[in-house]
């Protein structure tokens, strides 16, 4: 899950209830702390970059959820993820 704002928190809560493994990629410290307190696996970084998505394990991922507060960032996340993993 790229972003742990209002939407990302809801998605994380739903996935956790369903026992679906996930990692939250987030840049903002407050959001990272909320995710850590909730007990989620987190990675501090910019999800628009190849390096961060690779560190998050994109090659093993079944899906990438772009839940940033910015439409532009969500577009970059999607394009970067598709370039790294075409399936």
PDB file of C-alpha atoms in Angstrom:
ATOM      1  CA  UNK A   1       0.000   0.000   0.000  1.00  0.00           C
ATOM      2  CA  UNK A   2       1.636   3.216  -1.130  1.00  0.00           C
ATOM      3  CA  UNK A   3       0.388   5.832   1.292  1.00  0.00           C
ATOM      4  CA  UNK A   4      -1.105   5.610   4.760  1.00  0.00           C
ATOM      5  CA  UNK A   5      -3.485   8.532   4.767  1.00  0.00           C
ATOM      6  CA  UNK A   6      -7.256   8.233   5.136  1.00  0.00           C
ATOM      7  CA  UNK A   7      -7.667   5.820   2.207  1.00  0.00           C
ATOM      8  CA  UNK A   8      -4.511   3.836   2.902  1.00  0.00           C
ATOM      9  CA  UNK A   9      -5.528   3.332   6.535  1.00  0.00           C
ATOM     10  CA  UNK A  10      -8.910   1.905   5.503  1.00  0.00           C
ATOM     11  CA  UNK A  11      -7.298  -0.437   2.994  1.00  0.00           C
ATOM     12  CA  UNK A  12      -4.719  -1.587   5.551  1.00  0.00           C
ATOM     13  CA  UNK A  13      -7.423  -2.239   8.136  1.00  0.00           C
ATOM     14  CA  UNK A  14      -9.426  -4.313   5.649  1.00  0.00           C
ATOM     15  CA  UNK A  15      -6.410  -6.343   4.508  1.00  0.00           C
ATOM     16  CA  UNK A  16      -5.336  -6.965   8.109  1.00  0.00           C
ATOM     17  CA  UNK A  17      -8.826  -8.229   8.995  1.00  0.00           C
ATOM     18  CA  UNK A  18      -8.614 -10.642   6.063  1.00  0.00           C
ATOM     19  CA  UNK A  19      -5.095 -11.769   7.033  1.00  0.00           C
ATOM     20  CA  UNK A  20      -3.678 -10.605   3.698  1.00  0.00           C
ATOM     21  CA  UNK A  21       0.033  -9.769   4.004  1.00  0.00           C
ATOM     22  CA  UNK A  22       1.030  -6.252   2.968  1.00  0.00           C
ATOM     23  CA  UNK A  23       3.604  -3.545   3.495  1.00  0.00           C
ATOM     24  CA  UNK A  24       2.926   0.162   3.783  1.00  0.00           C
ATOM     25  CA  UNK A  25       5.260   2.500   1.926  1.00  0.00           C
ATOM     26  CA  UNK A  26       5.091   6.013   3.318  1.00  0.00           C
ATOM     27  CA  UNK A  27       7.235   9.133   3.410  1.00  0.00           C
ATOM     28  CA  UNK A  28       5.539  11.165   6.145  1.00  0.00           C
ATOM     29  CA  UNK A  29       6.651  10.455   9.708  1.00  0.00           C
ATOM     30  CA  UNK A  30       3.211  10.878  11.306  1.00  0.00           C
ATOM     31  CA  UNK A  31       1.645   8.363   8.940  1.00  0.00           C
ATOM     32  CA  UNK A  32       4.557   5.955   9.450  1.00  0.00           C
ATOM     33  CA  UNK A  33       4.102   6.155  13.192  1.00  0.00           C
ATOM     34  CA  UNK A  34       0.344   5.482  12.942  1.00  0.00           C
ATOM     35  CA  UNK A  35       1.068   2.429  10.797  1.00  0.00           C
ATOM     36  CA  UNK A  36       3.714   1.154  13.218  1.00  0.00           C
ATOM     37  CA  UNK A  37       1.379   1.617  16.180  1.00  0.00           C
ATOM     38  CA  UNK A  38      -1.268  -0.362  14.303  1.00  0.00           C
ATOM     39  CA  UNK A  39       1.288  -3.170  13.978  1.00  0.00           C
ATOM     40  CA  UNK A  40       1.753  -2.986  10.222  1.00  0.00           C
ATOM     41  CA  UNK A  41       4.962  -3.689   8.329  1.00  0.00           C
ATOM     42  CA  UNK A  42       6.233  -0.333   7.081  1.00  0.00           C
ATOM     43  CA  UNK A  43       8.911   0.990   4.779  1.00  0.00           C
ATOM     44  CA  UNK A  44       9.910   4.637   4.955  1.00  0.00           C
ATOM     45  CA  UNK A  45      10.423   5.895   1.445  1.00  0.00           C
ATOM     46  CA  UNK A  46       9.100   7.530  -1.691  1.00  0.00           C
ATOM     47  CA  UNK A  47       6.859   5.037  -3.508  1.00  0.00           C
ATOM     48  CA  UNK A  48       7.301   6.878  -6.795  1.00  0.00           C
ATOM     49  CA  UNK A  49      10.889   5.593  -7.059  1.00  0.00           C
ATOM     50  CA  UNK A  50      12.049   2.246  -8.395  1.00  0.00           C
ATOM     51  CA  UNK A  51      14.405   1.738  -5.473  1.00  0.00           C
ATOM     52  CA  UNK A  52      11.659   2.071  -2.878  1.00  0.00           C
ATOM     53  CA  UNK A  53       9.234  -0.221  -4.698  1.00  0.00           C
ATOM     54  CA  UNK A  54      11.984  -2.805  -5.108  1.00  0.00           C
ATOM     55  CA  UNK A  55      12.843  -2.540  -1.410  1.00  0.00           C
ATOM     56  CA  UNK A  56       9.153  -3.066  -0.620  1.00  0.00           C
ATOM     57  CA  UNK A  57       9.242  -6.340  -2.563  1.00  0.00           C
ATOM     58  CA  UNK A  58       7.344  -5.436  -5.707  1.00  0.00           C
ATOM     59  CA  UNK A  59       8.662  -8.541  -7.458  1.00  0.00           C
ATOM     60  CA  UNK A  60       6.783 -10.700  -4.927  1.00  0.00           C
ATOM     61  CA  UNK A  61       3.664  -8.528  -4.819  1.00  0.00           C
ATOM     62  CA  UNK A  62       0.295  -9.615  -6.137  1.00  0.00           C
ATOM     63  CA  UNK A  63      -0.861  -6.003  -6.284  1.00  0.00           C
ATOM     64  CA  UNK A  64       0.212  -2.429  -5.689  1.00  0.00           C
ATOM     65  CA  UNK A  65      -2.288  -0.007  -4.210  1.00  0.00           C
ATOM     66  CA  UNK A  66      -1.533   3.650  -4.904  1.00  0.00           C
ATOM     67  CA  UNK A  67      -3.239   5.442  -1.999  1.00  0.00           C
ATOM     68  CA  UNK A  68      -1.272   8.664  -1.882  1.00  0.00           C
ATOM     69  CA  UNK A  69      -3.048  11.946  -1.172  1.00  0.00           C
ATOM     70  CA  UNK A  70      -1.744  13.194  -4.546  1.00  0.00           C
ATOM     71  CA  UNK A  71      -3.188  12.130  -7.897  1.00  0.00           C
ATOM     72  CA  UNK A  72       0.128  12.968  -9.527  1.00  0.00           C
ATOM     73  CA  UNK A  73       2.034  10.749  -7.082  1.00  0.00           C
ATOM     74  CA  UNK A  74      -0.476   7.927  -7.636  1.00  0.00           C
ATOM     75  CA  UNK A  75       0.118   8.206 -11.380  1.00  0.00           C
ATOM     76  CA  UNK A  76       3.903   7.998 -10.896  1.00  0.00           C
ATOM     77  CA  UNK A  77       3.526   5.057  -8.504  1.00  0.00           C
ATOM     78  CA  UNK A  78       1.398   3.211 -11.058  1.00  0.00           C
ATOM     79  CA  UNK A  79       3.750   3.899 -13.959  1.00  0.00           C
ATOM     80  CA  UNK A  80       6.841   2.961 -11.960  1.00  0.00           C
ATOM     81  CA  UNK A  81       5.243  -0.227 -10.652  1.00  0.00           C
ATOM     82  CA  UNK A  82       4.144  -1.259 -14.151  1.00  0.00           C
ATOM     83  CA  UNK A  83       7.657  -0.680 -15.489  1.00  0.00           C
ATOM     84  CA  UNK A  84       9.140  -2.875 -12.753  1.00  0.00           C
ATOM     85  CA  UNK A  85       6.567  -5.650 -12.910  1.00  0.00           C
ATOM     86  CA  UNK A  86       4.502  -5.961 -16.042  1.00  0.00           C
ATOM     87  CA  UNK A  87       2.144  -8.604 -14.686  1.00  0.00           C
TER      88      UNK A  87
END
